C-alpha positions as a Markdown table, in Angstrom:
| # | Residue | x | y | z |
|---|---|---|---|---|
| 1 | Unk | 0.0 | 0.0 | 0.0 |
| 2 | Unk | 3.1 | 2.5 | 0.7 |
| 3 | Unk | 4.4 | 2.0 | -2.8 |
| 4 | Unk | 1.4 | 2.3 | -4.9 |
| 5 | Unk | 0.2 | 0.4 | -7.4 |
| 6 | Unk | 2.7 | 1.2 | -10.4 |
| 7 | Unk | 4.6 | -2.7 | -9.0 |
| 8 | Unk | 1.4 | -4.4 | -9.4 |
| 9 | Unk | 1.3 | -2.9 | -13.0 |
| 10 | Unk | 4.1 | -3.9 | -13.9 |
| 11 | Unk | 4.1 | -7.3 | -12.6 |
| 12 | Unk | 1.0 | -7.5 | -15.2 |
| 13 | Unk | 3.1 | -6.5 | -17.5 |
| 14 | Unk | 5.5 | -9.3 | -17.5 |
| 15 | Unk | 2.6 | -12.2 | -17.6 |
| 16 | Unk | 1.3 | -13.7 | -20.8 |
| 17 | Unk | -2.1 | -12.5 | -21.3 |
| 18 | Unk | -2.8 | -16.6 | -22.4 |
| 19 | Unk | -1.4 | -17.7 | -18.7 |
| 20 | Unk | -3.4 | -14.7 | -17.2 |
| 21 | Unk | -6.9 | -15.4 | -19.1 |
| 22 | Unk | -6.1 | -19.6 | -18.1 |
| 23 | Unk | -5.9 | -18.7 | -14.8 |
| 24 | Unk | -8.8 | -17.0 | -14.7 |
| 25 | Unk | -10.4 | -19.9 | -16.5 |
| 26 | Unk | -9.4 | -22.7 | -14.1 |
| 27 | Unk | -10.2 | -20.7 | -10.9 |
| 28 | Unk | -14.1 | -20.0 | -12.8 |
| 29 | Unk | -14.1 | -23.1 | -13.6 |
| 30 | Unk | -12.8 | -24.8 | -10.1 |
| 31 | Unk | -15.8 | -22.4 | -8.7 |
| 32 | Unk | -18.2 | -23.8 | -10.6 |
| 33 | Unk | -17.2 | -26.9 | -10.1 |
| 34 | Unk | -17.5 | -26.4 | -6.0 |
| 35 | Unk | -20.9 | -24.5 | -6.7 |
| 36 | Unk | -22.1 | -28.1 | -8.3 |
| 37 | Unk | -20.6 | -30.2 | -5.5 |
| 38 | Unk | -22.8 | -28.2 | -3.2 |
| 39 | Unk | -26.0 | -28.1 | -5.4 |
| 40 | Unk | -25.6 | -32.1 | -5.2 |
| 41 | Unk | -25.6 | -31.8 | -1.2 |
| 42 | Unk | -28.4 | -30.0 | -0.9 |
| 43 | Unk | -30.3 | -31.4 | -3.2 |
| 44 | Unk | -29.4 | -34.8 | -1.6 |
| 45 | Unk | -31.2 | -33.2 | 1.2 |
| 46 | Unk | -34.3 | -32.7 | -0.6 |
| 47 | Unk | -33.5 | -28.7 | -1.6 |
| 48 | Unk | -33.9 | -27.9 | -5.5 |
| 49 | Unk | -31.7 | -25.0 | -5.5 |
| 50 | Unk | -30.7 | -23.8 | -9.3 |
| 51 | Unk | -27.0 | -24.5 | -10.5 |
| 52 | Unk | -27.1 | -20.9 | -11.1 |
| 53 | Unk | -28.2 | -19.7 | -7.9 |
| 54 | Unk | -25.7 | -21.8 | -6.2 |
| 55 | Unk | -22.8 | -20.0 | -8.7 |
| 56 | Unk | -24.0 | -16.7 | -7.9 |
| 57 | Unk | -24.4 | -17.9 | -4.0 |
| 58 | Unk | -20.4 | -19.1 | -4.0 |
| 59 | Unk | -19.7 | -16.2 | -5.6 |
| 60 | Unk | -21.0 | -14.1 | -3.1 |
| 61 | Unk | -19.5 | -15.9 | -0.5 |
| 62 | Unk | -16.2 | -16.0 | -2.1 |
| 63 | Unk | -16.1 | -12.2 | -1.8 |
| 64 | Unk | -16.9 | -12.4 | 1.6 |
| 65 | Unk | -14.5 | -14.5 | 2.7 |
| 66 | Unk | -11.9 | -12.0 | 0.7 |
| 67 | Unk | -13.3 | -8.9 | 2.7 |
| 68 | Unk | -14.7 | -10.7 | 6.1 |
| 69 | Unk | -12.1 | -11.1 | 8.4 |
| 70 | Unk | -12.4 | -14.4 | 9.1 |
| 71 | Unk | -12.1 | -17.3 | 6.5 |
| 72 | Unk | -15.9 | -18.6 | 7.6 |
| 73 | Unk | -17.9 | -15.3 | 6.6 |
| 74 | Unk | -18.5 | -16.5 | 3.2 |
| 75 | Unk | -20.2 | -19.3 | 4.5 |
| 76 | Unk | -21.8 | -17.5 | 7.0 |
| 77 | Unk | -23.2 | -15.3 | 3.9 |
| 78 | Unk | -24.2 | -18.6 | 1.9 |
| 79 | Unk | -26.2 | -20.3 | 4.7 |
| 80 | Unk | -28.0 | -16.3 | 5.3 |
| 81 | Unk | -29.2 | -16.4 | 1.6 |
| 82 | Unk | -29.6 | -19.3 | 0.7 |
| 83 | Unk | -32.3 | -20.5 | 3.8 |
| 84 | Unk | -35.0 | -18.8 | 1.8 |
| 85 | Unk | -34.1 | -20.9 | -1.0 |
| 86 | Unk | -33.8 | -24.2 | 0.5 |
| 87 | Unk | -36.6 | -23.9 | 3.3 |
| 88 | Unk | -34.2 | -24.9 | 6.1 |
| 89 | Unk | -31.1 | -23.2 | 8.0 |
| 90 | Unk | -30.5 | -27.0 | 9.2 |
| 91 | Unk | -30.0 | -27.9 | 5.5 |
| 92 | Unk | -28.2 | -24.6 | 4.4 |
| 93 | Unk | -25.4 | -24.7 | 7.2 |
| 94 | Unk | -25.3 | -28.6 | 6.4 |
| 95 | Unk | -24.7 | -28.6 | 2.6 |
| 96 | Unk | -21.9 | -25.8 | 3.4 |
| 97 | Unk | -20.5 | -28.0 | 6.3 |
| 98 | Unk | -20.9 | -31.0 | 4.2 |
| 99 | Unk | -19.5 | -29.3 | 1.5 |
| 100 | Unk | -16.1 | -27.8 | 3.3 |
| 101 | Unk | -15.3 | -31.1 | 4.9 |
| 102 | Unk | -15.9 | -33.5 | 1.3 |
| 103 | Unk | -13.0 | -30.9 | 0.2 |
| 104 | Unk | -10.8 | -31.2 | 3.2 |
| 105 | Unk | -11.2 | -35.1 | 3.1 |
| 106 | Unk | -10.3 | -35.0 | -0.9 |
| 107 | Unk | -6.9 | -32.7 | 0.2 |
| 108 | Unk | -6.1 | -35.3 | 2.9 |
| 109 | Unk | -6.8 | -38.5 | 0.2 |
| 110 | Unk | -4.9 | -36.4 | -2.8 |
| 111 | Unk | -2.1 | -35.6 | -0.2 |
């Protein structure tokens, strides 16, 4: 923050605008990915949510995890909004649950 942001622009500079649009790509597409897992949990608990709602729902609470300042407030902010969508806060803060820890026991299995 003391130097400005003239660094950051030049660090953009120096990537490949192919590497920078990829990586833009695979992080979209690794959301959208986790916003499917998640549909699947909560439909498994007898919620219909749209695949699209639950995109735009991860979105949102990926923001809010960057701005929050703790690493749970996006899923604080999912459960919030999407409880009018699924009928239940049981089955919203369950999904999100369900979903963190299907992730953690992938990372422990891949690692």
């Amino acid at each position: 923050s003391q130097q400005g942001i003239e660094p950051v622009l030049r660090a953009l500079q120096s990537v490949s605008w192919t590497v920078l649009a990829g990586a833009v790509a695979f992080y979209w597409a690794g959301q959208i990915l986790s916003a499917y897992k998640w549909r699947l949990l909560l439909r498994a608990g007898g919620a219909d949510v749209p695949l699209r709602e639950c995109c735009r729902l991860y979105a949102i609470g990926m923001f809010c995890n960057l701005w929050l300042p703790s690493s749970i407030g996006g899923d604080a902010a999912r459960a919030v909004l999407c409880r009018p969508l699924c009928g239940s806060a049981t089955l919203a803060v369950t999904s999100i649950f369900l979903e963190r820890l299907t992730g953690v026991i992938a990372l422990v299995a891949i690692g």
